[in-house]
Amino acid sequence: MGVRLIIMGPPGVGKGTQGELLAERFGIPRLSTGDMIRAALSAGTPLGERVRVYYEAGDLVPDDVVLGLIAEAFDGPETAGGFLLDGFPRTVAQADGLGELLAARRIELDAVLSLEAPEQELVERISGRRVCEACGLVTHVRAVGDDAPCPACGCSLIQRSDDLAETVRNRLSVYREQTEPLLAYYARSGTGLTAVDGLGTKEAIRDRLLDALRRAETAA
């Protein structure tokens, strides 16, 4: 049996980076609903066409459609050896739906890991990102300094509108309102919840996640 886990946390905490590292470590797919939506659109599956209606209108994809994508992944051969859910579920309603999908397939989660970092650190991480207008390089003011040119091609670095500090704080507010209740939800569940410090190098954070996973499996 493979590893089946959820990694969650606020915007900017490093879920994507750590999800990729853990998925590679265990040889399991990283299931990101954003990636799955784009793949379904590209493949033109019946569910993908349902997604397209909302996606092209700029509306949020309803929970039942997102859960349909997750169900398709669970029923496919690629998740037979385990999976990592990255950034899903986002709400208690989605968690309830996910629980029903798992129970129907007699799948048990090995762990729910929550990456944590202070809000000011998250704001600085995201609002400090800069993107090169010419070559697309993504860097950070901590690495290159304010008003510096692109270190790869010398062109201008810009700040994307969704990386503005005010926008980031709004995204964090939405997280606290909609997603943070999941911490208590999973803490009360049979799987439980393990909080992991999201500060430090990506290798140090990965090692903490692996240690938390080992402890969760031992306690099960």
XYZ file of C-alpha atoms in Angstrom:
220
model
C 0.000 0.000 0.000
C 1.256 3.464 -0.849
C 1.116 6.762 0.995
C -2.151 8.705 0.908
C -2.022 12.163 2.386
C -3.273 15.731 2.334
C -0.945 18.716 2.588
C -2.640 21.991 3.439
C -1.777 25.508 4.559
C -2.236 29.180 3.675
C -1.151 30.866 0.425
C 2.614 31.288 0.186
C 3.473 28.646 2.765
C 5.061 26.325 0.179
C 2.456 23.609 -0.367
C 3.260 23.304 -4.061
C 7.015 23.014 -3.572
C 6.716 20.529 -0.734
C 3.964 18.603 -2.482
C 6.255 18.064 -5.469
C 9.141 16.966 -3.228
C 7.001 14.473 -1.299
C 5.275 13.139 -4.411
C 8.679 12.520 -5.989
C 10.004 10.952 -2.792
C 7.174 8.390 -2.630
C 6.584 7.995 -6.360
C 2.937 9.054 -6.096
C 0.884 11.585 -8.080
C 0.368 15.080 -6.680
C -3.298 15.887 -7.159
C -3.759 19.651 -7.472
C -7.311 20.605 -8.408
C -6.038 23.536 -10.485
C -3.856 21.188 -12.536
C -6.700 18.669 -12.780
C -9.130 21.297 -14.069
C -6.668 22.387 -16.756
C -6.009 18.750 -17.739
C -9.735 17.995 -17.998
C -10.230 21.069 -20.187
C -7.360 20.009 -22.425
C -8.583 16.405 -22.703
C -12.153 17.478 -23.472
C -13.677 14.770 -21.274
C -17.410 15.020 -20.412
C -16.453 16.322 -16.976
C -13.970 18.660 -18.608
C -16.751 20.139 -20.723
C -18.783 20.751 -17.552
C -15.759 22.526 -16.100
C -15.365 24.639 -19.253
C -18.743 26.326 -18.758
C -17.663 27.715 -15.388
C -14.019 28.271 -16.303
C -14.740 30.370 -19.394
C -17.358 32.410 -17.509
C -14.805 33.152 -14.804
C -16.961 31.470 -12.142
C -15.811 29.170 -9.377
C -16.102 25.501 -10.307
C -18.793 23.955 -8.039
C -17.790 21.454 -5.387
C -19.598 18.550 -7.041
C -17.652 19.069 -10.275
C -14.307 19.310 -8.460
C -15.158 16.186 -6.466
C -15.978 14.484 -9.754
C -12.426 15.196 -10.933
C -11.041 13.794 -7.676
C -13.236 10.684 -8.049
C -11.929 10.129 -11.594
C -8.371 10.327 -10.274
C -9.107 7.880 -7.451
C -10.588 5.407 -9.928
C -7.631 5.633 -12.294
C -4.545 3.401 -12.176
C -2.166 6.258 -11.371
C -3.422 6.555 -7.766
C -3.353 2.818 -6.996
C -0.018 3.243 -5.222
C -1.059 6.330 -3.265
C -1.581 10.047 -3.814
C -0.951 13.474 -2.368
C -3.779 16.013 -2.315
C -2.298 19.495 -2.559
C -4.535 22.369 -1.471
C -7.709 20.296 -1.482
C -10.105 20.248 0.283
C -10.491 24.009 0.827
C -13.764 24.003 2.777
C -15.548 21.775 5.279
C -18.154 20.964 2.615
C -15.395 19.740 0.285
C -13.880 17.723 3.138
C -17.239 16.036 3.746
C -17.496 15.192 0.039
C -13.932 13.894 -0.009
C -14.660 11.730 3.020
C -17.596 10.150 1.198
C -15.449 9.435 -1.873
C -12.758 7.814 0.262
C -15.221 5.744 2.309
C -16.966 4.462 -0.838
C -13.602 3.213 -2.107
C -12.402 1.955 1.290
C -9.421 4.294 1.131
C -7.912 5.583 4.367
C -5.692 8.636 4.624
C -2.294 8.126 6.228
C -1.914 11.745 7.332
C -3.158 15.307 7.034
C -0.206 17.697 7.275
C -0.642 21.433 7.781
C 2.261 23.739 6.890
C 2.296 26.872 9.016
C 4.107 30.217 8.951
C 3.445 33.693 10.422
C 1.154 35.896 8.306
C 3.740 38.650 7.863
C 6.212 36.110 6.495
C 3.612 34.888 4.000
C 2.840 38.438 2.880
C 6.548 39.157 2.391
C 7.107 35.905 0.490
C 4.341 36.545 -2.015
C 4.510 40.341 -2.317
C 8.275 40.112 -2.806
C 7.983 37.933 -5.901
C 9.078 39.500 -9.171
C 8.651 38.212 -12.728
C 10.783 39.113 -15.748
C 8.731 40.726 -18.515
C 10.989 39.196 -21.176
C 12.142 35.708 -20.154
C 9.567 34.857 -17.487
C 12.084 34.222 -14.697
C 10.481 34.264 -11.251
C 12.678 35.613 -8.462
C 12.345 37.503 -5.164
C 13.493 40.860 -3.881
C 15.288 39.017 -1.077
C 17.528 37.492 -3.734
C 17.988 40.396 -6.146
C 17.106 43.528 -4.181
C 14.592 46.282 -4.945
C 14.427 47.719 -8.472
C 17.035 45.270 -9.777
C 17.013 44.019 -13.394
C 16.439 40.376 -14.247
C 19.564 38.400 -13.265
C 19.076 36.142 -16.297
C 18.568 38.612 -19.147
C 18.841 42.114 -17.703
C 15.272 43.144 -18.554
C 12.729 44.651 -16.163
C 11.237 42.729 -13.277
C 7.587 43.383 -12.457
C 5.241 42.590 -9.599
C 2.085 40.772 -10.659
C -1.192 42.324 -9.522
C -2.168 39.217 -7.554
C 1.123 39.497 -5.626
C 0.382 42.978 -4.246
C 0.463 43.018 -0.426
C -3.178 44.117 -0.175
C -4.276 41.291 -2.458
C -2.218 38.778 -0.499
C -3.797 39.879 2.785
C -7.233 39.431 1.222
C -6.319 35.918 0.075
C -5.137 35.119 3.605
C -8.397 36.484 5.005
C -10.359 34.177 2.681
C -8.158 31.286 3.823
C -8.851 32.023 7.487
C -12.586 32.207 6.836
C -13.035 29.235 4.503
C -10.117 26.847 4.967
C -8.800 27.297 8.500
C -11.883 25.534 9.981
C -10.499 22.372 8.344
C -7.733 22.322 10.949
C -10.262 21.558 13.678
C -12.216 19.287 11.315
C -9.249 16.991 10.705
C -7.930 17.276 14.262
C -11.192 15.658 15.362
C -11.091 13.017 12.628
C -9.679 9.530 12.888
C -6.720 10.574 10.748
C -5.861 13.561 12.900
C -3.872 16.625 11.910
C -0.164 17.361 12.279
C 1.072 20.956 12.148
C 4.522 21.450 10.588
C 6.739 24.533 10.769
C 6.943 26.039 7.270
C 10.004 28.235 7.930
C 13.515 27.373 6.749
C 15.060 25.806 3.676
C 12.894 23.616 1.476
C 15.022 20.621 2.481
C 14.553 21.304 6.201
C 10.788 21.695 5.745
C 10.642 18.488 3.687
C 12.439 16.601 6.453
C 9.972 17.920 9.044
C 7.078 16.763 6.869
C 8.620 13.318 6.475
C 9.130 13.089 10.249
C 5.517 14.153 10.831
C 4.334 11.505 8.368
C 6.361 8.819 10.136
C 4.892 9.840 13.488
C 1.373 9.810 12.074
C 1.844 6.322 10.615
C 3.288 5.042 13.904
C 0.333 6.430 15.858
C -2.217 4.877 13.490
